[in-house]
PDB file of C-alpha atoms in Angstrom:
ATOM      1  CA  UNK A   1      15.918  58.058 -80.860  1.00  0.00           C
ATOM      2  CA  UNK A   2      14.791  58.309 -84.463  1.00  0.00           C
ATOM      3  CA  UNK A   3      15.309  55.287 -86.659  1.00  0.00           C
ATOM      4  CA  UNK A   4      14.584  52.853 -89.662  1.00  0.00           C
ATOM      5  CA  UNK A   5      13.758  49.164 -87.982  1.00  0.00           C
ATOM      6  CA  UNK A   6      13.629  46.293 -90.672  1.00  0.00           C
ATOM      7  CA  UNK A   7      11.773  43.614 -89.606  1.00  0.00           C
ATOM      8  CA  UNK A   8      12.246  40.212 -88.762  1.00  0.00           C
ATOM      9  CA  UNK A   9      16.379  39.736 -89.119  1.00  0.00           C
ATOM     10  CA  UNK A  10      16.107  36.823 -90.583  1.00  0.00           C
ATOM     11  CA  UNK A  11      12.950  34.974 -92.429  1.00  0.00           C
ATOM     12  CA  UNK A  12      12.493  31.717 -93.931  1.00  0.00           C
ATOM     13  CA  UNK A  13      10.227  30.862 -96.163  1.00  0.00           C
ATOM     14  CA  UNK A  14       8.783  28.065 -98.740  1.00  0.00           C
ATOM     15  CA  UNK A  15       9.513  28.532-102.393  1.00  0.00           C
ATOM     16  CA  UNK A  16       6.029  29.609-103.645  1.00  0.00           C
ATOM     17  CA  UNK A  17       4.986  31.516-100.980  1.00  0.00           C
ATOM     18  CA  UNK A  18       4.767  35.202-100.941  1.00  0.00           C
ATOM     19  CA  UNK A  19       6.366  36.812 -97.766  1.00  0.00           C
ATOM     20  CA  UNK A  20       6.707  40.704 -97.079  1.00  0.00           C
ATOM     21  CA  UNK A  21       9.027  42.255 -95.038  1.00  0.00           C
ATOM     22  CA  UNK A  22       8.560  45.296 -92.828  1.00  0.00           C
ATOM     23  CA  UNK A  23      10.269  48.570 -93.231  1.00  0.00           C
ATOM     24  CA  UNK A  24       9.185  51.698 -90.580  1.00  0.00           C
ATOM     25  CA  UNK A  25      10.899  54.723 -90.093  1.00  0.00           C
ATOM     26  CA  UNK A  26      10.373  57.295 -87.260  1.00  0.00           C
ATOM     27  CA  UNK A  27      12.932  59.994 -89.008  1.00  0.00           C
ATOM     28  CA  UNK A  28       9.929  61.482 -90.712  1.00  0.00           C
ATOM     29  CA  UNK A  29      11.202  60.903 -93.953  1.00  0.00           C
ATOM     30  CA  UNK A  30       9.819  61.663 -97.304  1.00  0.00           C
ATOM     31  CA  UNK A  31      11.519  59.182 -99.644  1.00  0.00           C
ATOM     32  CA  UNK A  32      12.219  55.426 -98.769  1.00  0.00           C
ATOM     33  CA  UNK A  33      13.977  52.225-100.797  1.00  0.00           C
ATOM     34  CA  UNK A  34      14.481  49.033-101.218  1.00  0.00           C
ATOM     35  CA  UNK A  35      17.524  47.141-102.021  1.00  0.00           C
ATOM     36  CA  UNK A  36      18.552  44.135-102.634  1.00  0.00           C
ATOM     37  CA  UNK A  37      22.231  42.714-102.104  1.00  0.00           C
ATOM     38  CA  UNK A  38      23.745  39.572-103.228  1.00  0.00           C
ATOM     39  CA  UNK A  39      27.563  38.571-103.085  1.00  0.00           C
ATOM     40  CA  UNK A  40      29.470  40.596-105.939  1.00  0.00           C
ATOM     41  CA  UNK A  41      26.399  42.778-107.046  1.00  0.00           C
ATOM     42  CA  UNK A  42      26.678  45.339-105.030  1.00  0.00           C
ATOM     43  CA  UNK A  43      22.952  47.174-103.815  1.00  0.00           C
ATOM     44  CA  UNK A  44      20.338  46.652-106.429  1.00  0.00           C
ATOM     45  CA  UNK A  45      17.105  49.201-106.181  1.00  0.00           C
ATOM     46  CA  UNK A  46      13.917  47.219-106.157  1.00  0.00           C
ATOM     47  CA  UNK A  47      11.428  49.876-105.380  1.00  0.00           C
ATOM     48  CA  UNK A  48      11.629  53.469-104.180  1.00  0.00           C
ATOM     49  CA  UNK A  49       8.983  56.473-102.878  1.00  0.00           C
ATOM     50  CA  UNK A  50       9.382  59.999-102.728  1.00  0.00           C
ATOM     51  CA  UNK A  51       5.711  60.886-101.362  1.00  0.00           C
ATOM     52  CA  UNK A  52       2.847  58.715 -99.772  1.00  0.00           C
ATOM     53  CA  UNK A  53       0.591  56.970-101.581  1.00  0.00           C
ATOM     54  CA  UNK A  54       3.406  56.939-104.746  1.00  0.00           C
ATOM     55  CA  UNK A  55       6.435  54.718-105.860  1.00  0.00           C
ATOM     56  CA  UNK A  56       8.280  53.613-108.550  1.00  0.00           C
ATOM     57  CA  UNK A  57      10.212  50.941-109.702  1.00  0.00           C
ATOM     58  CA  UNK A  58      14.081  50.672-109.453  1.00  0.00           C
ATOM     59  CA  UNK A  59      16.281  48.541-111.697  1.00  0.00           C
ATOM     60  CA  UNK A  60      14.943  44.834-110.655  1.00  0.00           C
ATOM     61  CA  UNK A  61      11.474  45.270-109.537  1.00  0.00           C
ATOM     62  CA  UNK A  62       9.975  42.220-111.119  1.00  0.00           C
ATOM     63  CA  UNK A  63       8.749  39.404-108.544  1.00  0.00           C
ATOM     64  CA  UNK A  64       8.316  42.760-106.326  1.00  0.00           C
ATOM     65  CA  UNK A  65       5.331  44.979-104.376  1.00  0.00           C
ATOM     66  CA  UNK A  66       5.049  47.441-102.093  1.00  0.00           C
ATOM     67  CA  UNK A  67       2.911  49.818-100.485  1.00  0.00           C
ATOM     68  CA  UNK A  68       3.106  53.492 -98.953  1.00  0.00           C
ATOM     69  CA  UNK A  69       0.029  53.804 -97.678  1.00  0.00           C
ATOM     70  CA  UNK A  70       1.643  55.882 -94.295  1.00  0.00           C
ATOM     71  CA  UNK A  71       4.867  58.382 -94.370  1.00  0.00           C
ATOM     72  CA  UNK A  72       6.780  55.650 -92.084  1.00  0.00           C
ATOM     73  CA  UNK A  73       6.031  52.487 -93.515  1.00  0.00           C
ATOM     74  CA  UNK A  74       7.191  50.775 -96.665  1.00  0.00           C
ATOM     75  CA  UNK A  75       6.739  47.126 -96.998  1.00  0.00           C
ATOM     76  CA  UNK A  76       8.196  44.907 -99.192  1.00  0.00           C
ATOM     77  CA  UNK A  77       6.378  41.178-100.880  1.00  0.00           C
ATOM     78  CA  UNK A  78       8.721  38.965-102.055  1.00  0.00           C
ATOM     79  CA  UNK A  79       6.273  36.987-104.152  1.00  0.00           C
ATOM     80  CA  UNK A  80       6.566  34.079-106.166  1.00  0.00           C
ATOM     81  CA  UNK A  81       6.950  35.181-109.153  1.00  0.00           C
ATOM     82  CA  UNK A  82      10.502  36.362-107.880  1.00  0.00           C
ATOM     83  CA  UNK A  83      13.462  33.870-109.446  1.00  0.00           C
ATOM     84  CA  UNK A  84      15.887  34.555-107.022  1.00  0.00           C
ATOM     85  CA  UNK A  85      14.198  35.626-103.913  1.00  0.00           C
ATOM     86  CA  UNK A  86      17.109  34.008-101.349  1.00  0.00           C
ATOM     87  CA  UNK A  87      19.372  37.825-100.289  1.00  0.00           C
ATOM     88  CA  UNK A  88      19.618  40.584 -97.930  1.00  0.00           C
ATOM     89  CA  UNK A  89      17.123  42.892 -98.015  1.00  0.00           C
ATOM     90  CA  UNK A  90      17.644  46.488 -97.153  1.00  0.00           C
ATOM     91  CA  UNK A  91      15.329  49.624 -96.332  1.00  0.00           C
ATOM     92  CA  UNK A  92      16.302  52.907 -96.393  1.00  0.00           C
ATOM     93  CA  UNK A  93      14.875  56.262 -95.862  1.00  0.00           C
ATOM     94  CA  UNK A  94      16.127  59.940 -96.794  1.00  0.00           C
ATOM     95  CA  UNK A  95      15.070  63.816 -96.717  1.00  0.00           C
ATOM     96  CA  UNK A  96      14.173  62.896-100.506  1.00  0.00           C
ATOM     97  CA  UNK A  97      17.632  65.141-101.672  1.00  0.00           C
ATOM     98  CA  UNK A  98      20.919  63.484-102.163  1.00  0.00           C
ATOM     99  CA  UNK A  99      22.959  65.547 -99.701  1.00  0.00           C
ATOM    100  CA  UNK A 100      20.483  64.445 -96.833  1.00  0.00           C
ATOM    101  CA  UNK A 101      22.109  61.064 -97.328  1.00  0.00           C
ATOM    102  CA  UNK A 102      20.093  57.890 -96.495  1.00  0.00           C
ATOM    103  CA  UNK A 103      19.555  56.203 -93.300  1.00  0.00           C
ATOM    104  CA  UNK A 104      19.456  52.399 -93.516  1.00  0.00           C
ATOM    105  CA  UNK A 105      17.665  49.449 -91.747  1.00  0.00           C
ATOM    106  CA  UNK A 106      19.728  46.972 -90.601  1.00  0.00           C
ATOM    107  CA  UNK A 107      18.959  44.529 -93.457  1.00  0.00           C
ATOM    108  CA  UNK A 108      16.770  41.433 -93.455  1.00  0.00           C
ATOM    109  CA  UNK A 109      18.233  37.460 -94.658  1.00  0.00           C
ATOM    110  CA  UNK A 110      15.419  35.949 -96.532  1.00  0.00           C
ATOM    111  CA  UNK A 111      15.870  32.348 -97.208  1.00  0.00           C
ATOM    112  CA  UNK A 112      13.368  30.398 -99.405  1.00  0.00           C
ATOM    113  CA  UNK A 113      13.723  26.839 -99.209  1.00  0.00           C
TER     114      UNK A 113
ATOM    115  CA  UNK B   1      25.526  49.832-117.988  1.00  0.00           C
ATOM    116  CA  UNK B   2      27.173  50.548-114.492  1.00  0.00           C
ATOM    117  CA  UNK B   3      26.868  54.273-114.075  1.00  0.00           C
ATOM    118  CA  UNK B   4      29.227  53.670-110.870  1.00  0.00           C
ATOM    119  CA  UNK B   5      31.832  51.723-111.001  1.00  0.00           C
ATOM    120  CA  UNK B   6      34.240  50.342-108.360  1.00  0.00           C
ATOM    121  CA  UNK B   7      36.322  48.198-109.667  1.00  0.00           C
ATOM    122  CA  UNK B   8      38.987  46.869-107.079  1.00  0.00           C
ATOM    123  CA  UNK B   9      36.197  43.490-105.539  1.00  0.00           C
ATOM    124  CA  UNK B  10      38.722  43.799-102.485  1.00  0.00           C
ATOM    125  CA  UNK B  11      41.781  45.673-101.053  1.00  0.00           C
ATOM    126  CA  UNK B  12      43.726  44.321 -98.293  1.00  0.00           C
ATOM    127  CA  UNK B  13      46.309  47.100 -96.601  1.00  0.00           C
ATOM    128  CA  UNK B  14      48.401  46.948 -92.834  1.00  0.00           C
ATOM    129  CA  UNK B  15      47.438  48.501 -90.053  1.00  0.00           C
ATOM    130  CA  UNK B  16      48.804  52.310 -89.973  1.00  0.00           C
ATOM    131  CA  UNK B  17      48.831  52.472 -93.809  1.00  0.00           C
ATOM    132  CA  UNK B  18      47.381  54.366 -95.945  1.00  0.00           C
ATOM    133  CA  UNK B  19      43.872  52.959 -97.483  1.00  0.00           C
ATOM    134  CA  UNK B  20      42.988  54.125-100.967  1.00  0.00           C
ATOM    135  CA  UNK B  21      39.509  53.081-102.735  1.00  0.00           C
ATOM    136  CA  UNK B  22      38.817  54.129-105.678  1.00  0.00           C
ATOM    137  CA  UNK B  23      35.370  55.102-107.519  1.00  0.00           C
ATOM    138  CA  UNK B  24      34.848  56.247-111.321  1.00  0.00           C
ATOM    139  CA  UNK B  25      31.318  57.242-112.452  1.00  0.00           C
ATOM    140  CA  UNK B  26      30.208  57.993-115.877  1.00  0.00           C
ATOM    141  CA  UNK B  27      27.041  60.183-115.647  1.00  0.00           C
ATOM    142  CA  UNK B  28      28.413  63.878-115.789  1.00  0.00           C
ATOM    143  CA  UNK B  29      25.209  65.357-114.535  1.00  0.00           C
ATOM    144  CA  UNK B  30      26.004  63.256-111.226  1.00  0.00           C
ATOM    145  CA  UNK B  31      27.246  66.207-108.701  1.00  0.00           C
ATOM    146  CA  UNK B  32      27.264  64.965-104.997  1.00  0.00           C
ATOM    147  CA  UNK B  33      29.273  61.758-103.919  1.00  0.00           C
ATOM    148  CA  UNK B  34      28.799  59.680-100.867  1.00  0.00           C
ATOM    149  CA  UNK B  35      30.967  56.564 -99.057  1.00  0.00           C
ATOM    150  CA  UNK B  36      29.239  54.050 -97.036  1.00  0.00           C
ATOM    151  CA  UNK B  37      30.514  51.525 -94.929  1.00  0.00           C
ATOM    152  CA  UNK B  38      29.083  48.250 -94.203  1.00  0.00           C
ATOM    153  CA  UNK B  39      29.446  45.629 -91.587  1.00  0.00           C
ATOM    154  CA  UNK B  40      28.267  42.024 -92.637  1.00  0.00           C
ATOM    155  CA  UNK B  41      24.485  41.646 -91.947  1.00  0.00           C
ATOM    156  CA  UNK B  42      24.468  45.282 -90.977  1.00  0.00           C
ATOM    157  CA  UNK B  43      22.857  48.019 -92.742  1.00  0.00           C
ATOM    158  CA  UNK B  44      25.414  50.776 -94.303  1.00  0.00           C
ATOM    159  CA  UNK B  45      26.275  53.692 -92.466  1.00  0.00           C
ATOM    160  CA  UNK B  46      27.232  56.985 -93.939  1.00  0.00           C
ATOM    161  CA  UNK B  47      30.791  57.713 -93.895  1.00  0.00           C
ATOM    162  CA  UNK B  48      31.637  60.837 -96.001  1.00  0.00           C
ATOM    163  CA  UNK B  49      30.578  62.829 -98.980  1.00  0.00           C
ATOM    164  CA  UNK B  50      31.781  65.535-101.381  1.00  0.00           C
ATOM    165  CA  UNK B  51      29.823  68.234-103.510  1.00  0.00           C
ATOM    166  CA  UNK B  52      30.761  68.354-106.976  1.00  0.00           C
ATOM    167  CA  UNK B  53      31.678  72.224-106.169  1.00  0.00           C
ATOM    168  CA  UNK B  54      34.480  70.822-104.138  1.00  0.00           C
ATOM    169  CA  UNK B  55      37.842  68.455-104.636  1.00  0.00           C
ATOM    170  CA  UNK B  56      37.981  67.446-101.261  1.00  0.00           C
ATOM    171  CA  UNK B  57      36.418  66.959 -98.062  1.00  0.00           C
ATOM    172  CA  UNK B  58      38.328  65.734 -95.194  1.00  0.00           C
ATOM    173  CA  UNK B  59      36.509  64.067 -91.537  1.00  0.00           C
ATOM    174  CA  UNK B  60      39.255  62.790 -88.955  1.00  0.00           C
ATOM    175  CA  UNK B  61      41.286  59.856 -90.942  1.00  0.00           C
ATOM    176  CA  UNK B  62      38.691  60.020 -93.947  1.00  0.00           C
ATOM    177  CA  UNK B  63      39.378  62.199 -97.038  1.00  0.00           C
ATOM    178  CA  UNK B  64      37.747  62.000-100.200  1.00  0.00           C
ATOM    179  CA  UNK B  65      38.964  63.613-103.236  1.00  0.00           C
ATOM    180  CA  UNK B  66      36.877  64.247-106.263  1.00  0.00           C
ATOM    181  CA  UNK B  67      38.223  64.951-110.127  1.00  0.00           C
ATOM    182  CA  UNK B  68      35.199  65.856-112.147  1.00  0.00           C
ATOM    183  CA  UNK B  69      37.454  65.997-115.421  1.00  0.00           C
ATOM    184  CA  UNK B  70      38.620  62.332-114.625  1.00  0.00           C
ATOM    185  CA  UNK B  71      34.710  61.289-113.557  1.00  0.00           C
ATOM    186  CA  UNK B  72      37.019  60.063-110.363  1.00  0.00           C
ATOM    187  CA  UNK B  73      37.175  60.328-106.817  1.00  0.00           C
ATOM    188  CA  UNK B  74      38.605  58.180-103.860  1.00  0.00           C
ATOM    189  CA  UNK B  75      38.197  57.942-100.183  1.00  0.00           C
ATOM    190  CA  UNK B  76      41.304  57.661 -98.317  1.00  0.00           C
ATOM    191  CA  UNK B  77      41.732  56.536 -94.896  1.00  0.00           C
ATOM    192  CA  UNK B  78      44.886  57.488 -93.384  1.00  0.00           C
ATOM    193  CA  UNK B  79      45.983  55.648 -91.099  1.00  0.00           C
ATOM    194  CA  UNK B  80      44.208  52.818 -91.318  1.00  0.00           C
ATOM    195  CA  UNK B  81      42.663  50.334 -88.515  1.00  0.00           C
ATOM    196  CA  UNK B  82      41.636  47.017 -88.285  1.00  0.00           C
ATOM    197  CA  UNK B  83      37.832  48.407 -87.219  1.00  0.00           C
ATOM    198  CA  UNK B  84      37.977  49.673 -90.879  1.00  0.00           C
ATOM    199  CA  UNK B  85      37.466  46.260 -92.852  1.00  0.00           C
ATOM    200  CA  UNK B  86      34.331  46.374 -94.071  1.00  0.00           C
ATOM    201  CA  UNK B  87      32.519  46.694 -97.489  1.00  0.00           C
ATOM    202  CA  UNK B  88      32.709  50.475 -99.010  1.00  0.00           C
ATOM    203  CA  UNK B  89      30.314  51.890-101.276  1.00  0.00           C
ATOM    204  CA  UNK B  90      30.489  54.513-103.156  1.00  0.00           C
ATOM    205  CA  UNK B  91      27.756  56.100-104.216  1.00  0.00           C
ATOM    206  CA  UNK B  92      26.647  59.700-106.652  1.00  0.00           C
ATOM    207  CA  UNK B  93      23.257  61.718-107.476  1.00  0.00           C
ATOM    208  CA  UNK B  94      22.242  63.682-109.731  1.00  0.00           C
ATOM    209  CA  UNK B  95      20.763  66.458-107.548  1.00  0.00           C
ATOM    210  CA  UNK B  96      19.223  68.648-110.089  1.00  0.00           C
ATOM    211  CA  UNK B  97      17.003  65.663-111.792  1.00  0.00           C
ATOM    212  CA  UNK B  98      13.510  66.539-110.845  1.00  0.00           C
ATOM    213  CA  UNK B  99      12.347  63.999-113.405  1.00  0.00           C
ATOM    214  CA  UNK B 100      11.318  62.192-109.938  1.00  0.00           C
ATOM    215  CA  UNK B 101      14.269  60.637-108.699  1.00  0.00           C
ATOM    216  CA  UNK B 102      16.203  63.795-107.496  1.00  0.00           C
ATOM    217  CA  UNK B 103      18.016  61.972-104.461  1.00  0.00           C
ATOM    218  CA  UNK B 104      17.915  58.775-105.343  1.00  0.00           C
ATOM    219  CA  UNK B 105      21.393  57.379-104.927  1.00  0.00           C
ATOM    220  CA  UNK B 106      23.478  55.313-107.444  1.00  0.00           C
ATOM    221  CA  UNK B 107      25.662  52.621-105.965  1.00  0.00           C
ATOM    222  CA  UNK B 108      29.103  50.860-107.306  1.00  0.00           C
ATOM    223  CA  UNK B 109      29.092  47.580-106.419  1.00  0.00           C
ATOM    224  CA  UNK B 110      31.391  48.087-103.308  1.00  0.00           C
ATOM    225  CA  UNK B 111      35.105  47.188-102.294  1.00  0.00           C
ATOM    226  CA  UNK B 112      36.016  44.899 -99.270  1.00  0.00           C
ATOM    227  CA  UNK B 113      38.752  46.190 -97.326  1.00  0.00           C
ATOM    228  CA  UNK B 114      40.540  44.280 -94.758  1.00  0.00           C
ATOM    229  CA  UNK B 115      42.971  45.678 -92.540  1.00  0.00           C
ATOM    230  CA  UNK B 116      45.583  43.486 -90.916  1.00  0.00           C
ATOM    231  CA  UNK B 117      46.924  44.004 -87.326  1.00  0.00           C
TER     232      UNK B 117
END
């Protein structure tokens, strides 16, 4: 069955160090997100990519990198330059037009301690 | 400045009533509207959407209704079930931007429902 895994469910980390989280998607997808959700704030776009080898930032993308160096991956580094990095992280993946909807991971819980 | 607004945090309704969430956007090149629904620690899941040709689309118990004069529309859930509480977002495009982010989705902040048995 075709699919967006984000990997692992939950992560903790140090403050300070940089940690990325996995994104793959098997839906052969163009475009694929990131978003961040905290209590109250709704889904937040960090980072987003229409095409391999291109992407561009969303509305909070400081602290943030990513990569799109194959169609189905899209990782995420939470580095530690990031203020806030404690949330749920989620991926998710469309046709690239807004009627194809998106398709989203199942979210990852990053903790930094 | 919130492009998509929901602005009821939370709606709490009986089981068998009617469920009505509202959504009001202020971009009026935005013409295609989603609804998502989220579990807790669960990635959202596509529930409905509406074209901006149309003033409502209807799926089993889900109907959305769209008023483009109003920059308005609402998802209705009728009737409702306690399997329904969740977080709903709503969520509009602008599908003729080709300034590079034709597709990308812009999300309101989401309403909790909770259904009572």
């Amino acid at each position: 069955d075709g699919g967006i895994t984000q990997s692992p469910k939950y992560l903790f980390r140090k403050e300070g160090q940089n940690v990325t989280l996995s994104c793959e998607q098997n839906l052969n997808h163009d475009a694929m997100y990131w978003y961040r959700q905290d209590p109250g704030q709704g889904l937040r776009l960090i980072y987003y990519s229409q095409i391999v080898n291109d992407f561009q930032k969303g509305d909070i993308a400081e602290g943030y990198s990513v990569s799109r160096e194959k169609k189905e991956s899209f990782p995420l580094t939470v580095t530690s330059a990031q203020k806030n990095p404690t949330a749920f992280y989620l991926c998710a993946s469309s046709i690239g037009r807004a009627d194809g909807g998106y398709t989203f991971g199942s979210g990852t819980r990053l903790t930094v301690v | 400045d919130q492009q998509v607004k929901q602005n009821s945090p939370s709606l709490s309704v009986q089981e068998g009533r009617i469920s009505i969430l509202n959504c009001d956007y202020t971009n009026s090149m935005f013409d295609y509207f989603l609804w998502y629904k989220k579990y807790p620690a669960e990635g959202p899941t596509f529930l409905i959407s509406i074209s901006s040709i149309k003033d409502k689309n209807e799926d089993g118990r889900f109907t959305v209704f769209l008023n483009k004069s109003a920059k308005h529309l609402s998802l209705h859930i009728v009737p409702s079930q306690p399997g329904d509480s969740a977080v709903y977002f709503c969520a509009a495009s602008d599908t003729m931007n080709y300034g590079g982010s034709q597709g990308n989705l812009i999300f309101g902040k989401g309403t909790k429902l909770s259904v009572k048995p």
